[in-house]
Amino acid sequence: MCGVFLRGCRGRCCPLGLLRVAGAVTCISIETESLGSAAPQTFFISRSCSFHLLPPPSLLRGARTCVGFRTRMSKSSRVLNLRDKVSGNEADLSLCNLTEVPVRELALFPKVTVVDLSCNNITSLPPEFCNLTHLVKVDLSKNQLTCLPDDLGNLVNLQHLDLYNNKLTALPVSFSQLRSLRWLDLKDNPLEAGLAKAAGDCLDEKQCKQCSSKVLQHMREIQDEVDRAREKRLLREKELERKREVKQREREAKEKEARKREKAEEKEKRRKEYNAQMAAVAAQEQQKKKSEEKKKKNGQAADKKVAVESAPKPRRSFVGLLFKLLLLLLLGLAGVAAACQLTDLQKEDVCAPINVAVDDGLSWAKEQEGVVRQLVQNLSTAAKEFLESTQTSKN
């Protein structure tokens, strides 16, 4: 709510021309209090009005008049008029029906260290708000805040923070980093039990200062717990990572050993195949050698057979055969004659003619002694030739 107070009004005053805001929807209420009346009288209230609807000047003459208006400005209007809200190192953005903080516009005024954002409809602060590290005092009371940004601790120069009448239940852990904070108001927030106990009542300046120190101490304890939990989590994750690395190394070692074993088996398999191949080649060569030796032996035997077959066989003459028969006959006759002459068979009737023939033969032989000698000589010669031919055939 921005007030334009005319003659006789208390508080802030600004020119009536400020009502002419481009793109604004204005609600104007006019109250007049006559000089003789104690209670103000409302002459005009409208949700949307313009200046030609104002009461006639006769009604305002001799009265103390207060004009109040509400405006809902567009974003472009806020940007254009933000310079009008800045006075020295302060920016008054209260009662402007804001739903978000104009962080980019505030960043253009680095000399502004005090910002009043009270009595708006802000539900959350953007993360970029934490970049306004030059802020010293911030009033966010009577808004709809449900949470604060996680990096709120970046506002290292913040000394005064008013969060009265919001919907906060907890504060970010980084709140413990606001080491310059000296004043804090958390009244009328649905805070969790531990934080509410640390905040206290904040009914006066002293309690608000105590609230800042106790809440910072409480948040430091939470920060320590968070740090310990994070450290435990990091240790646990590190241990898990170490176990994963150990398992990974074991798995890699097993895989390496398996590959090594496979290579050894493959090498042994190739070696066996090579040995088998060499043995097969050796067997083939041995078989070939045996075949060649066999062929060579068969060739030599064939050559011998051919040589034997080609050798001239001794010719057996008819005279020699006849001589052999005669010799055998003579030998047989000689044997029979000897048996009949020298044994007891001479007395037998069978041997009588033989003995007679032998005697006649001996008588005739004596008579033919020269012929016999010639015959014996011929027989001896024939026998000698026969023996020589037999020896030659054996060789």
Tab-separated table of C-alpha atoms in Angstrom:
chain	number	residue	atom	x	y	z
A	1	MET	CA	0.000	0.000	0.000
A	2	CYS	CA	1.450	3.336	-1.068
A	3	GLY	CA	-0.143	6.380	0.470
A	4	VAL	CA	-0.591	9.772	-1.084
A	5	PHE	CA	-1.530	12.175	1.649
A	6	LEU	CA	-2.969	15.519	0.785
A	7	ARG	CA	-3.472	18.519	2.931
A	8	GLY	CA	-3.900	17.716	6.589
A	9	CYS	CA	-2.689	14.027	6.352
A	10	ARG	CA	-0.007	12.609	8.558
A	11	GLY	CA	2.949	10.562	7.337
A	12	ARG	CA	4.649	10.409	3.976
A	13	CYS	CA	3.647	12.742	1.228
A	14	CYS	CA	4.386	12.587	-2.448
A	15	PRO	CA	2.999	14.415	-5.457
A	16	LEU	CA	-0.411	13.347	-6.622
A	17	GLY	CA	1.055	12.834	-10.071
A	18	LEU	CA	2.623	9.558	-8.882
A	19	LEU	CA	-0.800	8.003	-9.310
A	20	ARG	CA	-0.214	8.110	-13.047
A	21	VAL	CA	1.734	4.841	-13.335
A	22	ALA	CA	1.863	3.337	-16.780
A	23	GLY	CA	0.158	-0.031	-17.008
A	24	ALA	CA	-1.082	0.059	-13.407
A	25	VAL	CA	-4.449	-0.936	-12.039
A	26	THR	CA	-5.226	1.543	-9.288
A	27	CYS	CA	-7.690	1.370	-6.454
A	28	ILE	CA	-8.235	4.716	-4.752
A	29	SER	CA	-10.017	5.358	-1.490
A	30	ILE	CA	-10.575	8.911	-0.285
A	31	GLU	CA	-11.395	9.784	3.258
A	32	THR	CA	-12.070	13.286	4.430
A	33	GLU	CA	-12.239	14.540	7.912
A	34	SER	CA	-14.012	17.852	8.287
A	35	LEU	CA	-12.778	20.374	10.694
A	36	GLY	CA	-15.803	19.974	12.887
A	37	SER	CA	-16.056	16.180	12.793
A	38	ALA	CA	-13.911	13.801	14.798
A	39	ALA	CA	-14.536	10.707	12.631
A	40	PRO	CA	-13.410	10.582	8.996
A	41	GLN	CA	-16.005	10.118	6.304
A	42	THR	CA	-15.415	7.923	3.262
A	43	PHE	CA	-16.576	9.618	0.112
A	44	PHE	CA	-15.238	7.253	-2.551
A	45	ILE	CA	-13.960	3.654	-2.816
A	46	SER	CA	-13.462	1.929	-6.144
A	47	ARG	CA	-11.594	-1.171	-7.446
A	48	SER	CA	-10.710	0.681	-10.617
A	49	CYS	CA	-10.989	4.424	-10.928
A	50	SER	CA	-9.526	7.469	-12.612
A	51	PHE	CA	-9.081	11.037	-11.535
A	52	HIS	CA	-12.303	12.312	-13.061
A	53	LEU	CA	-14.161	10.203	-10.474
A	54	LEU	CA	-12.714	12.152	-7.569
A	55	PRO	CA	-15.207	14.037	-5.358
A	56	PRO	CA	-15.863	17.603	-6.282
A	57	PRO	CA	-13.480	20.165	-4.805
A	58	SER	CA	-16.305	21.653	-2.710
A	59	LEU	CA	-16.337	18.495	-0.604
A	60	LEU	CA	-12.636	18.667	-0.039
A	61	ARG	CA	-12.517	22.371	0.717
A	62	GLY	CA	-11.828	23.027	4.411
A	63	ALA	CA	-11.245	19.325	5.157
A	64	ARG	CA	-8.223	17.190	5.874
A	65	THR	CA	-8.167	14.610	3.110
A	66	CYS	CA	-6.170	11.351	2.816
A	67	VAL	CA	-5.981	9.446	-0.438
A	68	GLY	CA	-4.808	5.824	-0.373
A	69	PHE	CA	-4.283	3.678	-3.419
A	70	ARG	CA	-3.101	0.216	-4.352
A	71	THR	CA	-1.357	-0.580	-7.614
A	72	ARG	CA	-0.572	-3.866	-9.325
A	73	MET	CA	2.264	-2.989	-11.657
A	74	SER	CA	3.608	-5.007	-14.498
A	75	LYS	CA	7.195	-6.286	-14.409
A	76	SER	CA	8.332	-3.672	-16.868
A	77	SER	CA	6.781	-0.987	-14.689
A	78	ARG	CA	8.718	-2.232	-11.657
A	79	VAL	CA	11.940	-2.176	-13.594
A	80	LEU	CA	11.322	1.330	-14.851
A	81	ASN	CA	10.357	2.655	-11.409
A	82	LEU	CA	12.881	0.776	-9.225
A	83	ARG	CA	15.108	3.869	-9.210
A	84	ASP	CA	12.236	5.769	-7.635
A	85	LYS	CA	12.251	3.237	-4.768
A	86	VAL	CA	15.920	3.829	-3.963
A	87	SER	CA	16.906	6.492	-1.497
A	88	GLY	CA	20.558	6.630	-0.537
A	89	ASN	CA	21.601	3.149	0.534
A	90	GLU	CA	17.984	1.980	1.050
A	91	ALA	CA	15.482	0.409	-1.335
A	92	ASP	CA	11.856	0.366	-0.162
A	93	LEU	CA	9.913	-2.328	-2.038
A	94	SER	CA	7.352	-2.957	0.663
A	95	LEU	CA	3.600	-3.044	-0.053
A	96	CYS	CA	4.203	-3.462	-3.795
A	97	ASN	CA	2.369	-6.764	-4.136
A	98	LEU	CA	5.533	-8.456	-5.383
A	99	THR	CA	5.563	-12.202	-5.989
A	100	GLU	CA	9.273	-12.404	-6.696
A	101	VAL	CA	12.375	-10.447	-5.796
A	102	PRO	CA	13.785	-8.232	-8.610
A	103	VAL	CA	17.308	-9.557	-8.122
A	104	ARG	CA	18.692	-8.348	-11.451
A	105	GLU	CA	17.445	-4.836	-10.803
A	106	LEU	CA	18.832	-4.795	-7.246
A	107	ALA	CA	22.203	-5.980	-8.546
A	108	LEU	CA	22.399	-2.729	-10.546
A	109	PHE	CA	22.542	-0.777	-7.260
A	110	PRO	CA	25.615	-2.128	-5.403
A	111	LYS	CA	25.479	0.828	-2.968
A	112	VAL	CA	22.058	-0.297	-1.684
A	113	THR	CA	22.731	-2.248	1.521
A	114	VAL	CA	19.240	-2.030	3.060
A	115	VAL	CA	16.283	-3.646	1.271
A	116	ASP	CA	12.706	-3.631	2.554
A	117	LEU	CA	10.588	-6.351	0.909
A	118	SER	CA	7.975	-6.610	3.619
A	119	CYS	CA	4.216	-6.941	3.067
A	120	ASN	CA	4.393	-8.648	-0.342
A	121	ASN	CA	3.432	-12.053	-1.699
A	122	ILE	CA	6.904	-13.511	-2.138
A	123	THR	CA	6.901	-17.321	-1.791
A	124	SER	CA	10.591	-18.024	-2.411
A	125	LEU	CA	13.904	-16.328	-3.001
A	126	PRO	CA	15.759	-17.120	-6.239
A	127	PRO	CA	19.263	-18.598	-5.951
A	128	GLU	CA	20.655	-15.400	-7.502
A	129	PHE	CA	19.543	-13.499	-4.377
A	130	CYS	CA	22.539	-15.055	-2.581
A	131	ASN	CA	24.864	-13.152	-4.933
A	132	LEU	CA	23.840	-9.815	-3.401
A	133	THR	CA	26.679	-10.025	-0.893
A	134	HIS	CA	26.683	-6.252	-0.298
A	135	LEU	CA	23.358	-6.434	1.619
A	136	VAL	CA	23.535	-5.572	5.297
A	137	LYS	CA	19.846	-5.397	6.249
A	138	VAL	CA	16.953	-7.297	4.659
A	139	ASP	CA	13.317	-7.144	5.716
A	140	LEU	CA	11.210	-10.042	4.392
A	141	SER	CA	8.506	-9.922	7.025
A	142	LYS	CA	4.844	-10.579	6.191
A	143	ASN	CA	5.420	-12.608	3.032
A	144	GLN	CA	4.634	-16.194	2.062
A	145	LEU	CA	8.139	-17.653	2.223
A	146	THR	CA	8.210	-21.438	2.680
A	147	CYS	CA	11.947	-21.926	2.270
A	148	LEU	CA	15.183	-20.019	1.830
A	149	PRO	CA	17.899	-20.723	-0.803
A	150	ASP	CA	20.599	-23.222	0.130
A	151	ASP	CA	23.399	-20.689	-0.468
A	152	LEU	CA	21.999	-18.034	1.855
A	153	GLY	CA	25.264	-18.268	3.811
A	154	ASN	CA	26.991	-16.380	0.971
A	155	LEU	CA	25.529	-13.120	2.358
A	156	VAL	CA	28.553	-12.698	4.616
A	157	ASN	CA	27.843	-9.001	5.292
A	158	LEU	CA	24.239	-9.489	6.404
A	159	GLN	CA	23.663	-8.166	9.927
A	160	HIS	CA	19.892	-7.699	10.156
A	161	LEU	CA	17.329	-10.231	8.851
A	162	ASP	CA	13.588	-9.943	9.487
A	163	LEU	CA	11.580	-13.089	8.625
A	164	TYR	CA	8.572	-12.318	10.773
A	165	ASN	CA	5.201	-13.807	9.769
A	166	ASN	CA	6.157	-16.225	6.976
A	167	LYS	CA	5.670	-19.962	6.476
A	168	LEU	CA	9.173	-21.176	7.224
A	169	THR	CA	9.676	-24.530	8.939
A	170	ALA	CA	13.458	-24.786	8.657
A	171	LEU	CA	16.536	-22.828	7.667
A	172	PRO	CA	19.232	-23.897	5.181
A	173	VAL	CA	22.358	-25.420	6.675
A	174	SER	CA	24.472	-22.627	5.188
A	175	PHE	CA	22.653	-20.203	7.556
A	176	SER	CA	25.431	-20.979	10.049
A	177	GLN	CA	27.880	-19.107	7.761
A	178	LEU	CA	26.163	-15.724	8.412
A	179	ARG	CA	28.851	-14.767	10.912
A	180	SER	CA	28.009	-11.042	10.716
A	181	LEU	CA	24.349	-11.567	11.671
A	182	ARG	CA	23.401	-9.657	14.832
A	183	TRP	CA	19.608	-9.342	14.588
A	184	LEU	CA	17.025	-11.990	13.609
A	185	ASP	CA	13.239	-12.221	13.901
A	186	LEU	CA	11.513	-15.585	13.274
A	187	LYS	CA	8.189	-14.949	15.032
A	188	ASP	CA	4.963	-16.336	13.567
A	189	ASN	CA	6.619	-19.091	11.527
A	190	PRO	CA	5.720	-22.812	11.816
A	191	LEU	CA	9.275	-23.675	12.824
A	192	GLU	CA	10.331	-27.179	13.793
A	193	ALA	CA	10.687	-27.761	17.516
A	194	GLY	CA	14.480	-27.478	17.851
A	195	LEU	CA	14.700	-24.333	15.747
A	196	ALA	CA	11.696	-22.729	17.495
A	197	LYS	CA	13.310	-23.364	20.868
A	198	ALA	CA	16.558	-21.748	19.724
A	199	ALA	CA	14.768	-18.763	18.161
A	200	GLY	CA	12.751	-17.858	21.282
A	201	ASP	CA	10.008	-15.196	21.317
A	202	CYS	CA	11.778	-12.226	19.643
A	203	LEU	CA	9.506	-9.716	21.375
A	204	ASP	CA	12.059	-6.916	21.655
A	205	GLU	CA	15.431	-5.814	20.363
A	206	LYS	CA	17.357	-7.791	22.967
A	207	GLN	CA	15.501	-11.026	22.253
A	208	CYS	CA	16.024	-10.604	18.516
A	209	LYS	CA	19.762	-10.232	19.073
A	210	GLN	CA	19.718	-13.313	21.294
A	211	CYS	CA	17.717	-15.085	18.606
A	212	SER	CA	20.434	-14.445	16.030
A	213	SER	CA	23.218	-15.814	18.247
A	214	LYS	CA	21.221	-18.858	19.431
A	215	VAL	CA	19.945	-19.705	15.962
A	216	LEU	CA	23.478	-19.401	14.564
A	217	GLN	CA	24.711	-21.714	17.314
A	218	HIS	CA	21.870	-24.134	16.581
A	219	MET	CA	22.607	-24.059	12.861
A	220	ARG	CA	26.331	-24.586	13.534
A	221	GLU	CA	25.442	-27.721	15.462
A	222	ILE	CA	23.293	-28.846	12.563
A	223	GLN	CA	26.152	-27.945	10.209
A	224	ASP	CA	28.515	-30.061	12.317
A	225	GLU	CA	26.041	-32.954	12.223
A	226	VAL	CA	25.675	-32.520	8.483
A	227	ASP	CA	29.449	-32.381	8.100
A	228	ARG	CA	29.872	-35.518	10.206
A	229	ALA	CA	27.138	-37.261	8.256
A	230	ARG	CA	28.736	-36.128	4.993
A	231	GLU	CA	32.134	-37.275	6.230
A	232	LYS	CA	30.684	-40.649	7.209
A	233	ARG	CA	28.971	-40.848	3.858
A	234	LEU	CA	32.204	-39.944	2.090
A	235	LEU	CA	34.103	-42.522	4.138
A	236	ARG	CA	31.432	-45.086	3.394
A	237	GLU	CA	31.512	-44.193	-0.292
A	238	LYS	CA	35.315	-44.285	-0.211
A	239	GLU	CA	35.217	-47.691	1.435
A	240	LEU	CA	32.691	-48.890	-1.108
A	241	GLU	CA	34.863	-47.462	-3.869
A	242	ARG	CA	37.889	-49.216	-2.386
A	243	LYS	CA	35.966	-52.487	-2.235
A	244	ARG	CA	34.813	-51.964	-5.805
A	245	GLU	CA	38.407	-51.303	-6.842
A	246	VAL	CA	39.558	-54.439	-4.997
A	247	LYS	CA	36.831	-56.466	-6.671
A	248	GLN	CA	37.713	-54.851	-9.993
A	249	ARG	CA	41.376	-55.723	-9.511
A	250	GLU	CA	40.468	-59.277	-8.488
A	251	ARG	CA	38.184	-59.585	-11.493
A	252	GLU	CA	40.898	-58.187	-13.768
A	253	ALA	CA	43.445	-60.566	-12.213
A	254	LYS	CA	41.080	-63.502	-12.771
A	255	GLU	CA	40.428	-62.398	-16.317
A	256	LYS	CA	44.173	-61.979	-16.881
A	257	GLU	CA	44.819	-65.417	-15.418
A	258	ALA	CA	42.022	-66.873	-17.533
A	259	ARG	CA	43.474	-65.231	-20.659
A	260	LYS	CA	46.924	-66.499	-19.716
A	261	ARG	CA	45.539	-70.002	-19.181
A	262	GLU	CA	43.671	-69.840	-22.477
A	263	LYS	CA	46.840	-68.730	-24.246
A	264	ALA	CA	48.786	-71.572	-22.604
A	265	GLU	CA	46.094	-74.067	-23.601
A	266	GLU	CA	46.043	-72.668	-27.112
A	267	LYS	CA	49.832	-72.863	-27.278
A	268	GLU	CA	49.777	-76.461	-25.976
A	269	LYS	CA	47.085	-77.302	-28.507
A	270	ARG	CA	49.170	-75.806	-31.328
A	271	ARG	CA	52.244	-77.647	-30.045
A	272	LYS	CA	50.342	-80.959	-30.043
A	273	GLU	CA	49.020	-80.257	-33.509
A	274	TYR	CA	52.551	-79.420	-34.660
A	275	ASN	CA	53.939	-82.604	-33.080
A	276	ALA	CA	51.137	-84.634	-34.626
A	277	GLN	CA	51.813	-83.013	-37.979
A	278	MET	CA	55.543	-83.682	-37.674
A	279	ALA	CA	54.852	-87.275	-36.622
A	280	ALA	CA	52.566	-87.687	-39.623
A	281	VAL	CA	55.253	-86.234	-41.902
A	282	ALA	CA	57.869	-88.518	-40.310
A	283	ALA	CA	55.554	-91.510	-40.711
A	284	GLN	CA	54.963	-90.598	-44.341
A	285	GLU	CA	58.694	-90.230	-44.899
A	286	GLN	CA	59.327	-93.553	-43.124
A	287	GLN	CA	56.632	-95.228	-45.169
A	288	LYS	CA	58.053	-93.672	-48.288
A	289	LYS	CA	61.526	-94.834	-47.310
A	290	LYS	CA	60.261	-98.338	-46.649
A	291	SER	CA	58.432	-98.316	-49.950
A	292	GLU	CA	61.574	-97.171	-51.704
A	293	GLU	CA	63.646	-99.855	-49.921
A	294	LYS	CA	61.029	-102.461	-50.770
A	295	LYS	CA	60.990	-101.313	-54.353
A	296	LYS	CA	64.783	-101.383	-54.343
A	297	LYS	CA	64.840	-104.911	-52.901
A	298	ASN	CA	62.178	-106.029	-55.347
A	299	GLY	CA	64.217	-104.460	-58.125
A	300	GLN	CA	67.371	-106.249	-56.988
A	301	ALA	CA	65.500	-109.570	-56.718
A	302	ALA	CA	64.022	-108.986	-60.148
A	303	ASP	CA	67.466	-108.184	-61.478
A	304	LYS	CA	68.854	-111.354	-59.892
A	305	LYS	CA	65.944	-113.356	-61.241
A	306	VAL	CA	66.471	-111.884	-64.672
A	307	ALA	CA	70.202	-112.555	-64.388
A	308	VAL	CA	69.538	-116.132	-63.296
A	309	GLU	CA	66.964	-116.580	-65.965
A	310	SER	CA	69.251	-114.977	-68.512
A	311	ALA	CA	72.242	-117.203	-67.484
A	312	PRO	CA	72.775	-120.075	-69.991
A	313	LYS	CA	71.673	-123.410	-68.600
A	314	PRO	CA	74.105	-126.250	-69.028
A	315	ARG	CA	73.204	-128.457	-71.931
A	316	ARG	CA	72.595	-132.029	-71.003
A	317	SER	CA	73.730	-134.263	-73.850
A	318	PHE	CA	72.117	-137.611	-74.704
A	319	VAL	CA	75.445	-139.324	-74.412
A	320	GLY	CA	75.871	-138.222	-70.848
A	321	LEU	CA	72.408	-139.456	-69.936
A	322	LEU	CA	73.037	-142.746	-71.595
A	323	PHE	CA	76.360	-142.984	-69.845
A	324	LYS	CA	74.666	-142.382	-66.486
A	325	LEU	CA	72.175	-145.126	-67.193
A	326	LEU	CA	74.888	-147.526	-68.203
A	327	LEU	CA	76.876	-146.640	-65.110
A	328	LEU	CA	73.891	-147.279	-62.891
A	329	LEU	CA	73.245	-150.544	-64.632
A	330	LEU	CA	76.829	-151.601	-64.238
A	331	LEU	CA	76.794	-150.631	-60.618
A	332	GLY	CA	73.648	-152.650	-60.066
A	333	LEU	CA	75.096	-155.635	-61.840
A	334	ALA	CA	78.307	-155.270	-59.883
A	335	GLY	CA	76.364	-155.173	-56.658
A	336	VAL	CA	74.364	-158.235	-57.542
A	337	ALA	CA	77.523	-160.081	-58.635
A	338	ALA	CA	79.313	-159.086	-55.480
A	339	ALA	CA	76.398	-160.324	-53.401
A	340	CYS	CA	76.326	-163.584	-55.179
A	341	GLN	CA	80.114	-164.018	-55.004
A	342	LEU	CA	80.857	-162.879	-51.513
A	343	THR	CA	77.805	-163.839	-49.453
A	344	ASP	CA	75.973	-166.997	-48.682
A	345	LEU	CA	73.711	-166.330	-51.624
A	346	GLN	CA	76.205	-167.944	-53.970
A	347	LYS	CA	74.791	-171.265	-53.064
A	348	GLU	CA	71.327	-170.228	-54.124
A	349	ASP	CA	69.945	-171.255	-57.439
A	350	VAL	CA	69.309	-167.662	-58.344
A	351	CYS	CA	72.958	-166.730	-58.076
A	352	ALA	CA	74.201	-169.762	-60.062
A	353	PRO	CA	73.683	-168.173	-63.500
A	354	ILE	CA	75.027	-164.873	-62.185
A	355	ASN	CA	78.137	-166.501	-60.885
A	356	VAL	CA	78.570	-168.250	-64.199
A	357	ALA	CA	78.094	-164.979	-66.031
A	358	VAL	CA	80.551	-163.233	-63.762
A	359	ASP	CA	83.100	-165.870	-64.278
A	360	ASP	CA	82.598	-165.720	-68.031
A	361	GLY	CA	82.774	-161.954	-67.868
A	362	LEU	CA	85.976	-161.953	-65.904
A	363	SER	CA	87.424	-164.382	-68.343
A	364	TRP	CA	86.315	-162.209	-71.222
A	365	ALA	CA	87.615	-159.123	-69.380
A	366	LYS	CA	90.947	-160.569	-68.980
A	367	GLU	CA	90.851	-161.204	-72.621
A	368	GLN	CA	89.611	-157.668	-73.290
A	369	GLU	CA	91.779	-155.893	-70.730
A	370	GLY	CA	92.833	-153.108	-73.051
A	371	VAL	CA	89.237	-152.399	-74.033
A	372	VAL	CA	88.211	-152.236	-70.393
A	373	ARG	CA	90.903	-149.807	-69.543
A	374	GLN	CA	89.789	-147.533	-72.340
A	375	LEU	CA	86.229	-147.806	-71.128
A	376	VAL	CA	87.183	-146.946	-67.560
A	377	GLN	CA	89.110	-143.995	-68.756
A	378	ASN	CA	86.111	-142.778	-70.752
A	379	LEU	CA	83.903	-143.289	-67.723
A	380	SER	CA	86.283	-141.304	-65.551
A	381	THR	CA	86.371	-138.483	-68.037
A	382	ALA	CA	82.596	-138.420	-68.310
A	383	ALA	CA	82.216	-138.420	-64.513
A	384	LYS	CA	84.629	-135.514	-64.197
A	385	GLU	CA	82.759	-133.461	-66.787
A	386	PHE	CA	79.486	-134.220	-65.055
A	387	LEU	CA	80.819	-133.014	-61.705
A	388	GLU	CA	82.194	-129.818	-63.244
A	389	SER	CA	78.898	-129.002	-64.942
A	390	THR	CA	77.007	-129.551	-61.679
A	391	GLN	CA	79.349	-127.222	-59.795
A	392	THR	CA	78.968	-124.538	-62.437
A	393	SER	CA	75.152	-124.696	-62.288
A	394	LYS	CA	75.194	-124.253	-58.467
A	395	ASN	CA	77.339	-121.090	-58.715
